[in-house]
Short mmCIF file of C-alpha atoms and ligand atoms in Angstrom, two decimals:
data_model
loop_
_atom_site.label_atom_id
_atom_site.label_comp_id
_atom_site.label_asym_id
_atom_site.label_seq_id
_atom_site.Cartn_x
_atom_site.Cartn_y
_atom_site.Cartn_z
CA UNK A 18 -69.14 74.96 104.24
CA UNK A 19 -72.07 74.07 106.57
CA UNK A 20 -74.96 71.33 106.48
CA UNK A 21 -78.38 72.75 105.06
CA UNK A 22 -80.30 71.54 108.38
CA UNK A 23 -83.33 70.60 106.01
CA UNK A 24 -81.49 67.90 103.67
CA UNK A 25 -78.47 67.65 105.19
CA UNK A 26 -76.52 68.06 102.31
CA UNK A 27 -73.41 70.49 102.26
CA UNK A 28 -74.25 73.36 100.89
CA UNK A 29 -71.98 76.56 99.55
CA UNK A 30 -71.06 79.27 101.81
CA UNK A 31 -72.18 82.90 100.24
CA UNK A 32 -69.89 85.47 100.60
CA UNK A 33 -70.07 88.82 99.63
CA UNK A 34 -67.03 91.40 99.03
CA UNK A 35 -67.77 95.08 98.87
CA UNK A 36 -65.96 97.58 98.05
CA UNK A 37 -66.85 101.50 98.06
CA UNK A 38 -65.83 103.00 94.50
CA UNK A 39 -62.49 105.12 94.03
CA UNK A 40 -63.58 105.91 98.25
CA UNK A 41 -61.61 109.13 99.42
CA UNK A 42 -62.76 110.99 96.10
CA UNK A 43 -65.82 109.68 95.89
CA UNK A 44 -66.56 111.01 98.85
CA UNK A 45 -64.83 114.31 97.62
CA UNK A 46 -67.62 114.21 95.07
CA UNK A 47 -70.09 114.25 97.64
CA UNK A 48 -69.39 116.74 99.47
CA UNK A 49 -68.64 118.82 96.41
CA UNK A 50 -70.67 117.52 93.38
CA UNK A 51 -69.78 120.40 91.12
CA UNK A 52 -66.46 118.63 91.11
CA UNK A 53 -68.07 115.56 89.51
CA UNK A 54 -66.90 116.35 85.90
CA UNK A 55 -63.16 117.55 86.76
CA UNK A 56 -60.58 114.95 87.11
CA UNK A 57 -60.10 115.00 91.36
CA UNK A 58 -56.90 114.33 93.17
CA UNK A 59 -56.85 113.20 96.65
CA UNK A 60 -53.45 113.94 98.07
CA UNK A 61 -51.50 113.32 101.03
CA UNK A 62 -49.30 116.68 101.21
CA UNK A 63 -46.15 115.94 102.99
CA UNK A 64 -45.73 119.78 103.99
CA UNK A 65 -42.33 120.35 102.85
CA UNK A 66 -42.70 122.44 99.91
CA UNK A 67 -46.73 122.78 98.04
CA UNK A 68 -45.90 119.95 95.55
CA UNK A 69 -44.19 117.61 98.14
CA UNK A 70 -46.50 113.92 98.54
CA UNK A 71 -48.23 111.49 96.56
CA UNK A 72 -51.74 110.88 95.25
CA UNK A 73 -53.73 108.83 97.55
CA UNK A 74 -57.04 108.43 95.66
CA UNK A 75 -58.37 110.39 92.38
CA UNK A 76 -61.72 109.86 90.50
CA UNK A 77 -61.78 108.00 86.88
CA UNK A 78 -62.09 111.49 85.10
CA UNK A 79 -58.04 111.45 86.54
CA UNK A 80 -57.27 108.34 86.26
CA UNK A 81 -57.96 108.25 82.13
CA UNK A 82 -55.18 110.82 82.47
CA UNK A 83 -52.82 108.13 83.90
CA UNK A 84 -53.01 109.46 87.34
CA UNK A 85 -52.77 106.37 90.00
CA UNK A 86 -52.28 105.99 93.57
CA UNK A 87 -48.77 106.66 94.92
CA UNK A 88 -47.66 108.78 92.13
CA UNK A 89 -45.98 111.79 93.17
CA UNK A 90 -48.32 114.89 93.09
CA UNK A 91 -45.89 116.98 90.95
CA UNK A 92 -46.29 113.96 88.56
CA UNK A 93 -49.98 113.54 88.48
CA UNK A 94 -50.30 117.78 88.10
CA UNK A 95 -47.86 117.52 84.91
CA UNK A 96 -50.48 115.36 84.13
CA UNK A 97 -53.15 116.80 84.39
CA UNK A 98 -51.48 120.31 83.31
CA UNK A 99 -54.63 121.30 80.59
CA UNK A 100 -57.04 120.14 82.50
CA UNK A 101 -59.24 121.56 85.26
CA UNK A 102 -58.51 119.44 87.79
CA UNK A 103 -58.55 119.82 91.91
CA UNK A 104 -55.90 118.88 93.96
CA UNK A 105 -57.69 118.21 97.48
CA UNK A 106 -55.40 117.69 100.91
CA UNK A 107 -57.31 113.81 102.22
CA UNK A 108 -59.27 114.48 105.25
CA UNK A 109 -59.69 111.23 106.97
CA UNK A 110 -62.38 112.13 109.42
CA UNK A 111 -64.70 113.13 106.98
CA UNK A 112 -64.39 109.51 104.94
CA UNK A 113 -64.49 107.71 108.20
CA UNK A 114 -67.77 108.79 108.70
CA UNK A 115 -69.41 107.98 105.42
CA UNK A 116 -67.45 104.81 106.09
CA UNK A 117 -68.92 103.65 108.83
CA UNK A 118 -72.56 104.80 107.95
CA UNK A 119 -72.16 102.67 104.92
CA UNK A 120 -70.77 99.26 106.58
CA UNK A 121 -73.18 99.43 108.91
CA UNK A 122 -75.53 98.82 106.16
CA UNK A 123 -74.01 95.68 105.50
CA UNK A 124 -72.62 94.67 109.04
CA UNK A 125 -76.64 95.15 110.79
CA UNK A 126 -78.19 92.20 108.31
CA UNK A 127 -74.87 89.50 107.80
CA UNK A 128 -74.57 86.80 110.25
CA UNK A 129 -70.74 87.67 110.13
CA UNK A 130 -69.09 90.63 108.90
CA UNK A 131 -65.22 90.95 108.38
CA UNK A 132 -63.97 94.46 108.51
CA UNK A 133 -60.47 94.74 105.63
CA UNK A 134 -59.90 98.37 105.09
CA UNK A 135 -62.16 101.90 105.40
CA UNK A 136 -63.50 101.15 102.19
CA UNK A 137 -64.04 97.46 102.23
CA UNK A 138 -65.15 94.82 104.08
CA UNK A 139 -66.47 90.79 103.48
CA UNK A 140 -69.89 89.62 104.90
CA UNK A 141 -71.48 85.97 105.18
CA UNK A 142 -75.13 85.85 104.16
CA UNK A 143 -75.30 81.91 103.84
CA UNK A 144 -77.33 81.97 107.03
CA UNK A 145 -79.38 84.88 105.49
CA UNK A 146 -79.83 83.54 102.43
CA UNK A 147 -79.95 79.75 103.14
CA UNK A 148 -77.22 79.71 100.45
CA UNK A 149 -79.51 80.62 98.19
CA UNK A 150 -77.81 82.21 95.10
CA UNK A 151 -80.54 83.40 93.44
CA UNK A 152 -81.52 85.54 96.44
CA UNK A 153 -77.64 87.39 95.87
CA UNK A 154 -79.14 90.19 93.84
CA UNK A 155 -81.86 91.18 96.03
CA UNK A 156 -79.45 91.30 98.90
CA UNK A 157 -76.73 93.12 96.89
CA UNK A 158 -79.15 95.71 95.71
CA UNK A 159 -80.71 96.42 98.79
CA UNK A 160 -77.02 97.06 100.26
CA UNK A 161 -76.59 99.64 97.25
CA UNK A 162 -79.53 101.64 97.61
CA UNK A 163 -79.51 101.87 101.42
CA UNK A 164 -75.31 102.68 101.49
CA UNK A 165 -76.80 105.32 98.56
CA UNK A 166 -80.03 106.99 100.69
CA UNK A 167 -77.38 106.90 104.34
CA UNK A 168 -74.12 108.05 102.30
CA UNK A 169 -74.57 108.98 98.72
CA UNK A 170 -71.57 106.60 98.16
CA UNK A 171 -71.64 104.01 95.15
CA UNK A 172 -69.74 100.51 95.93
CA UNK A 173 -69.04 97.58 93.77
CA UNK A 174 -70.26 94.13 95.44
CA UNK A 175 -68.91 90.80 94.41
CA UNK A 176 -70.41 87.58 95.75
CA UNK A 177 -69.35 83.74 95.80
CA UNK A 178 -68.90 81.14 97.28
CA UNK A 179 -65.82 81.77 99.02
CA UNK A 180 -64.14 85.61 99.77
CA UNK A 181 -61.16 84.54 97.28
CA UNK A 182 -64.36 84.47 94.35
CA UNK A 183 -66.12 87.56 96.21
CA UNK A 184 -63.07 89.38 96.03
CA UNK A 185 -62.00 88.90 92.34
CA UNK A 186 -65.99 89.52 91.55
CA UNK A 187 -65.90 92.73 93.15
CA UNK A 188 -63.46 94.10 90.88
CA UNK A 189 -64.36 92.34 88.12
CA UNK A 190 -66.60 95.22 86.71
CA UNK A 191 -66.02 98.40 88.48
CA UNK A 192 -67.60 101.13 89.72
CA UNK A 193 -71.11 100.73 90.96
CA UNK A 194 -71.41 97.08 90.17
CA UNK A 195 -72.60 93.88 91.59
CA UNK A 196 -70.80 90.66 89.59
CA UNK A 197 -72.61 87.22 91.18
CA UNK A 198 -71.09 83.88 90.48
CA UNK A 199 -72.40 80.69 91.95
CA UNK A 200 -70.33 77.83 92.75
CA UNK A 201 -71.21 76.30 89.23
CA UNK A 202 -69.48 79.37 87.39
CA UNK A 203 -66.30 79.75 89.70
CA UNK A 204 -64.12 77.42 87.58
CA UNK A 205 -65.02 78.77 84.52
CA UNK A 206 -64.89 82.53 86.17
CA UNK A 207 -61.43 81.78 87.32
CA UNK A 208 -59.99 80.47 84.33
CA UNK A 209 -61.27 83.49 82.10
CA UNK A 210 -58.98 86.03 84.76
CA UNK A 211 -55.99 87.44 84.32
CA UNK A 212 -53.52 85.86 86.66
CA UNK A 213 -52.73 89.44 88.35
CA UNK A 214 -56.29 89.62 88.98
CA UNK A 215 -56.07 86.88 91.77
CA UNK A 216 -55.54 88.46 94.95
CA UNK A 217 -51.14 88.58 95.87
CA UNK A 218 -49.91 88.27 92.41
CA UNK A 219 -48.68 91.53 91.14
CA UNK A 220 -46.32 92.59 88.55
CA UNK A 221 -42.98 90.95 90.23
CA UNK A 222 -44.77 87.26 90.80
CA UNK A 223 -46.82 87.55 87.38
CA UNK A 224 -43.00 87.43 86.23
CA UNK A 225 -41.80 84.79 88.35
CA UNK A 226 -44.79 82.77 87.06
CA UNK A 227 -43.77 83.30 83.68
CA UNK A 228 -40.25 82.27 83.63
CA UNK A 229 -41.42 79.18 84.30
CA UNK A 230 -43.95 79.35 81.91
CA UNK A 231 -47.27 79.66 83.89
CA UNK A 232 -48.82 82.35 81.85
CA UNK A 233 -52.46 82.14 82.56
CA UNK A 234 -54.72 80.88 85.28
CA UNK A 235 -55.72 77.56 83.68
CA UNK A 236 -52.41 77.00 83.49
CA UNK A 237 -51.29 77.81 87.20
CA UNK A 238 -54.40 75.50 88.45
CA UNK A 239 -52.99 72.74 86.61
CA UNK A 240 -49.51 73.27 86.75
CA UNK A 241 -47.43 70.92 89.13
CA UNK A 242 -47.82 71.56 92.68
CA UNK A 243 -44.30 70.38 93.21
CA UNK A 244 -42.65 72.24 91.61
CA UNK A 245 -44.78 75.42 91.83
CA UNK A 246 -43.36 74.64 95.60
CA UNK A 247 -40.08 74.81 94.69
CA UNK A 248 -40.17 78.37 93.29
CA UNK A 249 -42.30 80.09 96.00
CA UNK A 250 -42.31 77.24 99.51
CA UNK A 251 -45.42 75.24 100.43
CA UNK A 252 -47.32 77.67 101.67
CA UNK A 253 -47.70 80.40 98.78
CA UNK A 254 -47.21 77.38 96.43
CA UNK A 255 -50.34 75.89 97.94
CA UNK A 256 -52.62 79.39 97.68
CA UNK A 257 -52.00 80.01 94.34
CA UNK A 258 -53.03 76.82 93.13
CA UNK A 259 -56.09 76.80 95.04
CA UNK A 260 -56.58 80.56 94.03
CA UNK A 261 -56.56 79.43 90.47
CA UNK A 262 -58.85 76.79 90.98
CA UNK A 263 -61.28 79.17 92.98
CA UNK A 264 -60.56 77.24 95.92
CA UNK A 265 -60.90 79.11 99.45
CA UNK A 266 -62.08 77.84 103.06
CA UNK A 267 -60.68 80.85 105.16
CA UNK A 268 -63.55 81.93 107.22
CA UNK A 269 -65.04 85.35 107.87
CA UNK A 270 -63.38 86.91 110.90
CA UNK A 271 -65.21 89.15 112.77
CA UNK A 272 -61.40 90.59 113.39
CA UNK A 273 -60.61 92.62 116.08
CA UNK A 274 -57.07 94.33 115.74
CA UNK A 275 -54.48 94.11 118.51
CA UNK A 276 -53.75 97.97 118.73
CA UNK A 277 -54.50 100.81 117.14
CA UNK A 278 -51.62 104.01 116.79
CA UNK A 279 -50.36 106.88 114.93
CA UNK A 280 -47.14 108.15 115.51
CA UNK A 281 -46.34 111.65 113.60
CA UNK A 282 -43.05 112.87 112.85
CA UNK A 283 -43.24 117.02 113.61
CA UNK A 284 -42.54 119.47 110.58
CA UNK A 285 -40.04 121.23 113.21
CA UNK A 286 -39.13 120.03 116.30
CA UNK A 287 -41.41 121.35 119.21
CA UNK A 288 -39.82 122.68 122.29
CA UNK A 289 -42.86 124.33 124.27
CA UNK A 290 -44.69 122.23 125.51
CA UNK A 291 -48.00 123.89 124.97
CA UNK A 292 -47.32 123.80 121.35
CA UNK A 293 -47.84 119.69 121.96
CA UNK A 294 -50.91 119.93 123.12
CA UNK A 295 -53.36 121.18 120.03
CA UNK A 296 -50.77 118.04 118.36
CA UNK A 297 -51.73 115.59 121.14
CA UNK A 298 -55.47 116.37 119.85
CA UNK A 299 -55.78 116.19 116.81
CA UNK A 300 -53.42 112.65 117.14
CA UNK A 301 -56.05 111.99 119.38
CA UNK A 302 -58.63 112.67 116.96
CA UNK A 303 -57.11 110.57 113.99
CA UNK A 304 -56.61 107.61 116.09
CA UNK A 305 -60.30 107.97 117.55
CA UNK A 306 -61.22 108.02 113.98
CA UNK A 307 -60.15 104.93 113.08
CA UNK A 308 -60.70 103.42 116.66
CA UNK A 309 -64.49 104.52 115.51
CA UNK A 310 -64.91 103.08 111.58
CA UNK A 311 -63.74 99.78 113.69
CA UNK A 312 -66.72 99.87 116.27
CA UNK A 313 -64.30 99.31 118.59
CA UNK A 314 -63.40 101.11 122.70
CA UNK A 315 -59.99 100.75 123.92
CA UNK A 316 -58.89 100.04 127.65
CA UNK A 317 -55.45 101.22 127.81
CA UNK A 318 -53.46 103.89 125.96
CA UNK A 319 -49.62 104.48 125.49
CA UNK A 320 -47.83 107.71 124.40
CA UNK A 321 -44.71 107.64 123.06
CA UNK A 322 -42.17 110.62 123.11
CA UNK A 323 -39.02 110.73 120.76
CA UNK A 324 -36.85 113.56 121.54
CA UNK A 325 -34.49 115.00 118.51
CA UNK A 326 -31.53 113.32 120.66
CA UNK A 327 -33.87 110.18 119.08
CA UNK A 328 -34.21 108.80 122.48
CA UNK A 329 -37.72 107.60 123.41
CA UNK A 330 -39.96 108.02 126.06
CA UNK A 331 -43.51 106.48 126.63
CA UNK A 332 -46.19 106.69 129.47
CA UNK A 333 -49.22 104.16 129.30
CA UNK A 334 -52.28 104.19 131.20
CA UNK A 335 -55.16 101.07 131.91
CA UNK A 336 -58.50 101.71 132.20
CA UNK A 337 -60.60 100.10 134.24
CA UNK A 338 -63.36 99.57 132.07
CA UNK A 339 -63.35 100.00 128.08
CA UNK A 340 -64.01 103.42 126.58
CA UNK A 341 -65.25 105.02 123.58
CA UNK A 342 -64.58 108.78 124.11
CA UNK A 343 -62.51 110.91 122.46
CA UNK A 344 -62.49 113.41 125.06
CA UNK A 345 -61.19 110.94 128.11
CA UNK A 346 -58.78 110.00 125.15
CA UNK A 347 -57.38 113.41 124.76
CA UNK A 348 -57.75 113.95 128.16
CA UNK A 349 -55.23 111.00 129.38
CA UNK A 350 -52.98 111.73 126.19
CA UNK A 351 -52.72 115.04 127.55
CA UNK A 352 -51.36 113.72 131.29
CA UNK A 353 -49.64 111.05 129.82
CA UNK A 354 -47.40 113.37 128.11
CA UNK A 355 -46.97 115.46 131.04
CA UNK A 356 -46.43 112.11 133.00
CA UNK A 357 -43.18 111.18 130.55
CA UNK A 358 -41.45 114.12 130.64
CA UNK A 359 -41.69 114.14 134.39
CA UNK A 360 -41.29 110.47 135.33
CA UNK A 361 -37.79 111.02 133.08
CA UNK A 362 -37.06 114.72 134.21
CA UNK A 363 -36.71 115.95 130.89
CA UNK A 364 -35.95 119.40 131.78
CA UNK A 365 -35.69 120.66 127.97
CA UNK A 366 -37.85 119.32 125.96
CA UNK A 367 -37.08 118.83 121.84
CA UNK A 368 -39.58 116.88 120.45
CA UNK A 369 -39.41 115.35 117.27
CA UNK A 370 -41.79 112.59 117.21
CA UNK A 371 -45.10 111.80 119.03
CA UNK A 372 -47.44 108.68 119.12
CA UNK A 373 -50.49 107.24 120.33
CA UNK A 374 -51.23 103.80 120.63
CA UNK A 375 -54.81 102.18 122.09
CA UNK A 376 -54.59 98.67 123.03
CA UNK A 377 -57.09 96.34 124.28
CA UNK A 378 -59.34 96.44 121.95
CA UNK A 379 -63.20 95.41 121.64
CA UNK A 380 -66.32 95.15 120.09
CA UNK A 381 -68.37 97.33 121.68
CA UNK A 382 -71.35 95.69 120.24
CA UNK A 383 -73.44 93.40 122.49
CA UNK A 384 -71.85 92.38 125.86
CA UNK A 385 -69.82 95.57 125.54
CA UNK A 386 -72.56 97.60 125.15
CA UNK A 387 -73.90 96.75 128.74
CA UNK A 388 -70.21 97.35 129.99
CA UNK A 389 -69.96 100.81 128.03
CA UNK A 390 -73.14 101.84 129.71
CA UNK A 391 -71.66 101.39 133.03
CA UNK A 392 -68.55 102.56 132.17
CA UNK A 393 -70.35 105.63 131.08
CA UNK A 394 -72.70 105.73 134.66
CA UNK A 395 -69.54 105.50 136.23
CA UNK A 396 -67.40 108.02 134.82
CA UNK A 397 -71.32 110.79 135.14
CA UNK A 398 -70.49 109.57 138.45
CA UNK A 399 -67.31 110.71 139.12
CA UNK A 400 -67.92 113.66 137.36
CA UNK A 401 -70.98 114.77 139.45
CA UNK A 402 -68.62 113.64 142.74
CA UNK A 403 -65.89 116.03 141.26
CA UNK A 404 -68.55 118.97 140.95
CA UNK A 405 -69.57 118.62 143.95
CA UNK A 406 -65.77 118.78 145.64
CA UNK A 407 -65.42 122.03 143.79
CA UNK A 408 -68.76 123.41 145.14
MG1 MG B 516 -62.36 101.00 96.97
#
């Protein structure tokens, strides 16, 4: 909540949650459209036989099949057995890019923008708006058709007074939605949910809530707080009553995450070490990826080597200043590697497992823009100093 500077009256926060419809085959879609009218499976193939992994993301033709994320892909293909479906391998570069083309959308006009997942993110416009509900449409629709013209993507938008509301709103009416419900509405909003629709109550506490006879959402808002405690502590206890009364202060947090890392296990252990190196990339690459849909440039980098012996090795370097390119990142992967095996004399090399982890994160938007240009003078510097040592 802040003061309306005019009358100096609280006035509601306004809070919108988006969320980019059924994402990684969406985007699938896209790129293929004639696939539009086939049930399509997003998969993340574990390698060991054709069949081996489990279904990431699939479009609704799939999913009125039964097909859902985490099932087995030999599952969802029995399935789907009659039907001409495709079975796609994910390809996380690709959807990082519409992802971050599309957030931008929203990111460039909020005054604060919370990044949650490649496919969703929370945004304040009470600034924007002057908490304004009536002005939620206009903002919402202007999100959808500019994500459409930069990404072809649709995305479902849910706004309220509070990212608890925005949340629950945004999946309210799925896919290519925008549900809008002003602070007058949230109680009755809330009450008409089903309890598993608030966000952290699944199947397992949907049960615990029911042995004790809380069976719908009216009832959990009104249900005693003490002993609502005593089944699941103060804290949770607390949250879910709130939840059920629509009741949320946590702010927007322009969230920047500690680390980013990937750490693959290898189909066969690796002994030559040139075979690392194409790995090292494309690591590289994934982590980039991600380091990217964040809009954010690491400072220092670790790389972690575990041997088929299981014992570990890592090398880590600091930058001076912050970077945002992949090719100094594959670049110092690529010593740093070469670095742990002969800092720890590892005369034959097994690997089983390698990682990459960026640390020091940051924005690179605003004051890290003017550092990432002269980081970027800096290293055109050395670079023009190291061609002309070679000359
Ligand atoms: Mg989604």
């Amino acid at each position: 909540m802040f003061k309306n500077p005019k009358d100096n009256n609280i006035v509601s926060r306004l809070i919108f949650h988006l969320d980019l419809d059924y994402f990684y085959a969406q985007c699938e879609e896209i790129r293929s459209p004639e696939l539009r009218n086939h049930p399509l499976v997003v998969c993340v193939y574990s390698g060991r036989n054709p069949d081996s992994g489990v279904v990431s993301t699939s479009n609704y033709k799939a999913r009125e099949f039964g097909v859902k994320s985490g099932m087995p892909i030999k599952i969802a293909k029995s399935k789907l057995a009659n039907e001409d479906a495709e079975f796609l391998p994910i390809d996380m570069s690709y959807y990082n890019h519409l992802s971050i083309l599309a957030m931008e959308s929203v990111r460039k006009i909020a005054d604060a923008y919370e990044y949650v997942g490649i496919d969703e993110c929370y945004a304040d416009f009470s600034r924007y708006s002057r908490s304004d509900f009536s002005r939620a449409r206009k903002i919402a629709d202007f999100i959808k058709s500019e994500i459409k013209v930069s990404t072809n993507l649709t995305c479902s938008i849910g706004v309220g007074p509070n990212k608890l509301v925005a949340k629950i709103a945004s999946n309210f009416q799925k896919p290519d939605a925008i549900t809008i419900i002003n602070p007058q509405e949230v109680k009755a909003f809330i009450a008409r949910c089903d309890i598993e629709d608030i966000p952290g109550i699944g199947p397992k506490n949907r049960i615990k809530l029911e042995s004790s006879g809380i069976e719908s959402v009216s009832h959990l808002a009104k249900f005693d707080l003490f002993r609502l405690k005593e089944l699941f502590g103060y804290k949770i206890a607390t949250y879910l009553q709130n939840a059920a009364r629509g009741i949320d202060d946590t702010p927007i947090r322009p969230h920047v995450s500690k680390q980013i890392g990937r750490i693959v296990t290898l189909k066969n252990d690796v002994t030559n070490i040139e075979n690392i190196f194409p790995i090292l990339s494309s690591l590289s690459s994934l982590v980039y990826d991600t380091l990217m849909t964040r809009q954010l440039s690491f400072k220092s980098i670790i790389v972690r080597v575990v041997l088929h012996n299981l014992r570990q090795v890592t090398c880590s370097r600091n930058l001076k200043l912050s970077s945002t390119s992949l090719e100094e990142l594959q670049n110092i992967a690529r010593s740093l590697f070469l670095e742990a095996i002969h800092l720890h004399s590892l005369s034959f090399l097994d690997v089983r497992r390698i990682g990459i982890t960026l640390s020091d994160l940051s924005s690179y938007t605003g004051q890290n823009k003017i550092l990432q240009y002269f980081a970027e003078e800096s290293r055109n510097g050395n670079q023009e100093s190291n061609k002309n040592n070679k000359l």
